[in-house]
Amino acid sequence: MKAKRLFHDSQRPGRGRPRQAATGHAILRATREILARGGVHGLTVEGVAARSGVAKTTIYRRWRSKEDLALAALLEVVQREPPVRHLGHTRTALNAYFGRMISNFQSRLYGRVVRGLVSDLAVDRELARGFREQVLARRVAEVTGLLQRGIERGELRPDLDLEIAIDLLFGPIYYRLLISGEALTSAFIDRLVGAVMAYGR
Amino acid sequence: MKAKRLFHDSQRPGRGRPRQAATGHAILRATREILARGGVHGLTVEGVAARSGVAKTTIYRRWRSKEDLALAALLEVVQREPPVRHLGHTRTALNAYFGRMISNFQSRLYGRVVRGLVSDLAVDRELARGFREQVLARRVAEVTGLLQRGIERGELRPDLDLEIAIDLLFGPIYYRLLISGEALTSAFIDRLVGAVMAYGR
Amino acid sequence: MKAKRLFHDSQRPGRGRPRQAATGHAILRATREILARGGVHGLTVEGVAARSGVAKTTIYRRWRSKEDLALAALLEVVQREPPVRHLGHTRTALNAYFGRMISNFQSRLYGRVVRGLVSDLAVDRELARGFREQVLARRVAEVTGLLQRGIERGELRPDLDLEIAIDLLFGPIYYRLLISGEALTSAFIDRLVGAVMAYGR
Amino acid sequence: MKAKRLFHDSQRPGRGRPRQAATGHAILRATREILARGGVHGLTVEGVAARSGVAKTTIYRRWRSKEDLALAALLEVVQREPPVRHLGHTRTALNAYFGRMISNFQSRLYGRVVRGLVSDLAVDRELARGFREQVLARRVAEVTGLLQRGIERGELRPDLDLEIAIDLLFGPIYYRLLISGEALTSAFIDRLVGAVMAYGR
DNA sequence: GACTAAGCGAGACGGTACGTCGCGTCTTAAA
DNA sequence: TTTAAGACGCGACGTACCGTCTCGCTTAGTC
């Protein structure tokens, strides 16, 4: 009967009372705080509503699910990340890049959200699209940039299979984070980057 | 204040009426069927009880949670896998091994369960231990074996960093399965194995 | 702290843009349509707004509640009723009068609205006043007229307790409509009127 | 999928854990208290749950709706009423009977519940059946008894139309309670009973 | 052969959270 | 000032599962 509204947070036409920006921030702040302790598991729409002093309905008006909400909170953080520094040796740059990445994983928010959302990526297409387009694509582009510069600088061979190289770098990190549970230390990053450089030379 | 029951499936003292073996099978069969469609998301203790004609209590007597149950269903399948064949070139053997692995992932049950459980691994230590000891360790041992044989056969250099090699093989596969969502084709396996062989030579 | 608006449908001061008469009709038409199927139970301000293409605010500017709105829709119908015919025997006239009344009850709108509003009469004084002054008083006056004419014509005794007579006529009808649920047939009306005539002679 | 369970409060087969009688009482007590102030309007399942310290689900397990619940609370009271006394003149007996009835209506609970439920009788067949079979039928039978005894005693004529007599007695009372809002005094009862006796003689 | 300790099915129960409906008020921009 | 549009806080809804409990009945081995 009633047409389903599709824009959950996205830009809407300028009719009716505009959304209160403050409301959105309050929601996301509460979300972050709850995520930090408790992770996605401990996140409930009811809880966010209570903590942010916002009505449950208002939250549902803007996000489809608590997973969407968690992703939004994640995005806020990701988008504030400083751009990559393309300086010095490729190996050094990669080390720095992934070093920062694993320290992000260690942080309450980032690691918990990613771990908490993985299972839902397989089930919720919208969520997966959001995560891949807004978080993953960015990271992949950054590292691809570093690798390409490595080729230009002659540190990597020109015919390097970039796609596989990307998988070889990101794969083991997520594998340790999610599956094997083994430590994500900078020593490990060093060995990993070393191996990929060796392969790519 | 009642003492917590500790043996959830493990052997219990031989007093009273012994457990009906058939009951356990019925439960696991229902679990598998539900997992096949709907994945871990669609799995509920209530549903399993209904489908298997078993009382909820009976299920809780044997497993701590639906995640445990899913893992148990997974194990049944894993334990029935034939042993690895150590024949021919290392590259060929690895190709065969991971080829079978991704075809497992494609199967309803296996892929769904793994995807559905990842998020819980971070939260449920028992579950993580079970998964790592019973599923992962086995796979890692098998591949380590293949790699070691490759060293013996002179196809891989003796000082190869085995730990990293393992990460380089499993990582990208799980990464694609869980994170990037990109296709897990045999062509991809071929390129991946090729890259690792190149690195290890 | 804004002063409460008092004129809900009544005449307002002639400043600013005057109300669109068409708007009011559209609202009442939508209301009638919704009432016809679904009754007061199915009536919602939200629904009326959607169906009439009018904003919720506009409705609230004119009526206090959905019950008020239902009453307004009822009044439109009631006010269009033709006046009573004072012809022939009193018994015949009463039969005709109440015959028309129960056929009104059978109609979707009328019966449903009355049944739907009764419970609110006890709670909403405004509503009760409206209903009694605009609907009930009219009917009572009409029947009182018929009875008085009966007295003048010598068909009823002069010392008849008119108040009780009115109760004896209306009471059983509403009782069947609302409480006992027994059939409101013209045969019943005949017996009822007969009984009251017998009592009043 | 799951077979709907039909017995809401009624007798169930003796499987599973039996219902806690105390729970039911707690629920009904809370219901009565809430009904007394606030009537059916102020009655919410949530409120009853809170007040009785019982889980909402438990309430829904036993009653289909808050209206059902209100009816149940009413029944408890009704069933405790003492039987009618068949003594003295019929007119006196009727006066006594209906006198007690209107004093019941004045009571918080009874009047409020009846007024609150009327509108729902038209919509909820189950509810209507319950109310008519358990409350109304009983009252009608009692009064019918009184009238029949009046016939036997020669105070009423043998060919009296009992059905209409019943309507003539109950009708005006409910009419005043629900529709006209006029006072339900014992003087009124006296005039009403007088009128019906006059008609029935 | 009865006793007894569990197994087992059934379902009650308290609980948490869900996602939705409708309310009545508000804040915009356009008319 | 009216109007359409829609945000917002709010209260309640009825449902899904959770994990625990309390029944009655069954099924072994042990005394």
Coordinates of C-alpha atoms in Angstrom, one line a residue, chain D:
Chain D
M1 CA 4.6 -24.3 10.0
K2 CA 4.0 -24.6 13.7
A3 CA 0.5 -25.7 14.7
K4 CA -1.3 -22.8 16.4
R5 CA -2.3 -23.6 19.9
L6 CA -5.9 -23.0 20.6
F7 CA -6.5 -23.3 24.3
H8 CA -6.0 -19.9 25.8
D9 CA -6.6 -20.5 29.4
S10 CA -9.0 -23.4 28.8
Q11 CA -8.2 -26.9 30.0
R12 CA -5.1 -28.4 28.4
P13 CA -3.9 -32.0 28.1
G14 CA -1.6 -32.9 31.0
R15 CA 1.7 -32.8 29.1
G16 CA 4.6 -30.6 30.0
R17 CA 5.0 -28.4 32.9
P18 CA 1.6 -27.4 34.3
R19 CA 0.6 -23.8 34.5
Q20 CA 1.3 -22.0 37.7
A21 CA -2.1 -21.1 39.2
A22 CA -0.6 -18.3 41.2
T23 CA 0.6 -16.7 38.0
G24 CA -2.9 -16.5 36.6
H25 CA -4.2 -14.9 39.8
A26 CA -1.4 -12.4 39.9
I27 CA -2.3 -11.4 36.3
L28 CA -6.0 -11.1 37.0
R29 CA -5.4 -9.1 40.1
A30 CA -3.2 -6.6 38.3
T31 CA -5.8 -6.5 35.6
R32 CA -8.5 -5.6 38.0
E33 CA -6.5 -3.0 39.7
I34 CA -5.6 -1.3 36.4
L35 CA -9.2 -1.6 35.2
A36 CA -10.5 0.0 38.3
R37 CA -8.7 3.2 37.6
G38 CA -8.4 3.9 33.8
G39 CA -10.9 1.3 32.5
V40 CA -10.2 -0.8 29.4
H41 CA -8.7 2.3 27.8
G42 CA -5.9 2.4 30.4
L43 CA -5.4 -1.3 30.2
T44 CA -2.2 -2.5 28.4
V45 CA -0.7 -5.9 28.4
E46 CA 2.6 -4.2 29.1
G47 CA 1.1 -2.6 32.2
V48 CA -0.3 -5.8 33.5
A49 CA 3.0 -7.5 33.0
A50 CA 4.8 -4.8 34.9
R51 CA 2.3 -4.6 37.7
S52 CA 2.0 -8.4 38.2
G53 CA 5.6 -9.1 37.8
V54 CA 4.8 -11.6 35.1
A55 CA 6.4 -11.8 31.6
K56 CA 4.4 -10.4 28.7
T57 CA 4.7 -13.7 26.9
T58 CA 3.1 -15.5 29.8
I59 CA 0.1 -13.3 29.5
Y60 CA -0.2 -13.8 25.8
R61 CA 0.1 -17.5 26.4
R62 CA -3.1 -17.4 28.3
W63 CA -5.2 -14.6 26.7
R64 CA -5.4 -13.4 23.2
S65 CA -5.8 -9.7 23.9
K66 CA -6.3 -7.2 26.5
E67 CA -10.0 -7.3 25.9
D68 CA -10.0 -11.1 26.6
L69 CA -8.1 -10.3 29.7
A70 CA -10.6 -7.7 30.8
L71 CA -13.4 -10.1 30.2
A72 CA -11.6 -12.7 32.3
A73 CA -11.3 -10.3 35.1
L74 CA -15.0 -9.5 34.8
L75 CA -15.9 -13.1 34.9
E76 CA -14.1 -13.7 38.1
V77 CA -16.3 -11.1 39.7
V78 CA -19.5 -12.2 38.1
Q79 CA -19.0 -15.8 39.1
R80 CA -18.7 -14.8 42.6
E81 CA -22.1 -13.1 42.7
P82 CA -24.7 -14.7 45.0
P83 CA -27.7 -16.3 43.4
V84 CA -31.0 -14.4 42.9
R85 CA -33.5 -14.5 45.7
H86 CA -37.0 -15.5 44.5
L87 CA -39.0 -14.0 47.4
G88 CA -42.0 -11.8 47.7
H89 CA -43.8 -9.9 44.9
T90 CA -42.3 -10.1 41.4
R91 CA -42.1 -6.3 41.3
T92 CA -40.1 -6.2 44.5
A93 CA -37.8 -9.0 43.3
L94 CA -37.2 -7.3 40.0
N95 CA -36.5 -4.0 41.7
A96 CA -34.0 -5.7 43.9
Y97 CA -32.4 -7.5 41.1
F98 CA -31.9 -4.5 38.9
G99 CA -31.1 -2.3 41.8
R100 CA -28.1 -4.5 42.5
M101 CA -27.3 -4.5 38.8
I102 CA -27.0 -0.7 38.6
S103 CA -25.0 -0.5 41.7
N104 CA -22.6 -2.9 40.0
F105 CA -22.5 -0.6 37.1
Q106 CA -21.6 2.2 39.4
S107 CA -18.7 0.2 40.8
R108 CA -15.4 1.0 39.2
L109 CA -14.7 -2.3 37.7
Y110 CA -17.9 -3.6 36.3
G111 CA -19.2 -0.5 34.6
R112 CA -15.9 0.4 33.2
V113 CA -15.3 -3.0 31.7
V114 CA -18.7 -3.2 30.1
R115 CA -18.4 0.3 28.6
G116 CA -14.9 -0.4 27.5
L117 CA -15.7 -3.7 25.8
V118 CA -19.0 -2.9 24.0
S119 CA -17.2 -1.5 20.9
D120 CA -15.1 -4.6 20.7
L121 CA -18.0 -7.0 20.9
A122 CA -18.9 -5.9 17.4
V123 CA -15.5 -6.7 16.1
D124 CA -14.2 -9.7 18.1
R125 CA -16.5 -12.7 17.8
E126 CA -14.7 -14.7 20.4
L127 CA -15.0 -12.0 22.9
A128 CA -18.7 -11.5 22.1
R129 CA -19.3 -15.2 22.6
G130 CA -17.5 -15.2 25.9
F131 CA -19.4 -12.2 27.1
R132 CA -22.8 -13.4 26.0
E133 CA -22.4 -17.0 27.2
Q134 CA -20.8 -16.3 30.5
V135 CA -22.3 -13.0 31.6
L136 CA -25.4 -12.1 29.6
A137 CA -27.0 -15.5 29.4
R138 CA -26.8 -15.8 33.1
R139 CA -28.5 -12.5 33.8
V140 CA -31.2 -13.3 31.2
A141 CA -31.8 -16.7 32.7
E142 CA -32.2 -15.2 36.2
V143 CA -34.7 -12.5 35.1
T144 CA -36.6 -15.0 32.9
G145 CA -36.9 -17.1 36.1
L146 CA -38.3 -14.2 38.0
L147 CA -40.8 -13.4 35.2
Q148 CA -41.9 -17.0 35.0
R149 CA -42.5 -17.2 38.7
G150 CA -44.5 -14.0 38.3
I151 CA -46.7 -15.8 35.8
E152 CA -47.1 -18.8 38.1
R153 CA -48.0 -16.4 40.9
G154 CA -50.6 -14.8 38.7
E155 CA -48.9 -11.4 38.8
L156 CA -48.2 -11.5 35.1
R157 CA -50.4 -12.9 32.3
P158 CA -49.6 -16.4 31.0
D159 CA -49.2 -15.3 27.4
L160 CA -46.6 -12.6 28.2
D161 CA -44.0 -12.2 25.4
L162 CA -41.0 -13.1 27.5
E163 CA -38.4 -12.2 25.0
I164 CA -39.7 -8.7 24.6
A165 CA -40.1 -8.4 28.3
I166 CA -36.5 -9.2 28.7
D167 CA -35.5 -6.6 26.1
L168 CA -37.8 -4.0 27.8
L169 CA -36.0 -4.5 31.0
F170 CA -32.4 -4.8 30.0
G171 CA -32.6 -2.5 27.0
P172 CA -33.3 0.8 28.8
I173 CA -30.7 0.1 31.4
Y174 CA -27.9 -0.5 28.9
Y175 CA -29.2 2.4 26.8
R176 CA -28.8 4.8 29.7
L177 CA -25.4 3.4 30.6
L178 CA -24.0 3.5 27.2
I179 CA -25.9 5.9 25.0
S180 CA -28.0 8.6 26.7
G181 CA -25.9 8.8 29.7
E182 CA -28.9 9.6 31.9
A183 CA -28.8 8.7 35.5
L184 CA -29.3 5.1 36.6
T185 CA -31.1 5.7 39.8
S186 CA -33.3 3.3 41.8
A187 CA -36.1 5.7 41.1
F188 CA -35.6 5.0 37.4
I189 CA -35.5 1.3 38.0
D190 CA -38.7 1.6 39.9
R191 CA -40.4 3.4 37.0
L192 CA -39.0 1.0 34.5
V193 CA -40.1 -2.1 36.4
G194 CA -43.4 -0.5 37.0
A195 CA -43.9 0.0 33.3
V196 CA -43.0 -3.5 32.4
M197 CA -45.3 -4.9 35.1
A198 CA -48.1 -2.8 33.8
Y199 CA -47.4 -4.1 30.3
G200 CA -47.2 -7.6 31.5
R201 CA -50.3 -7.7 33.6

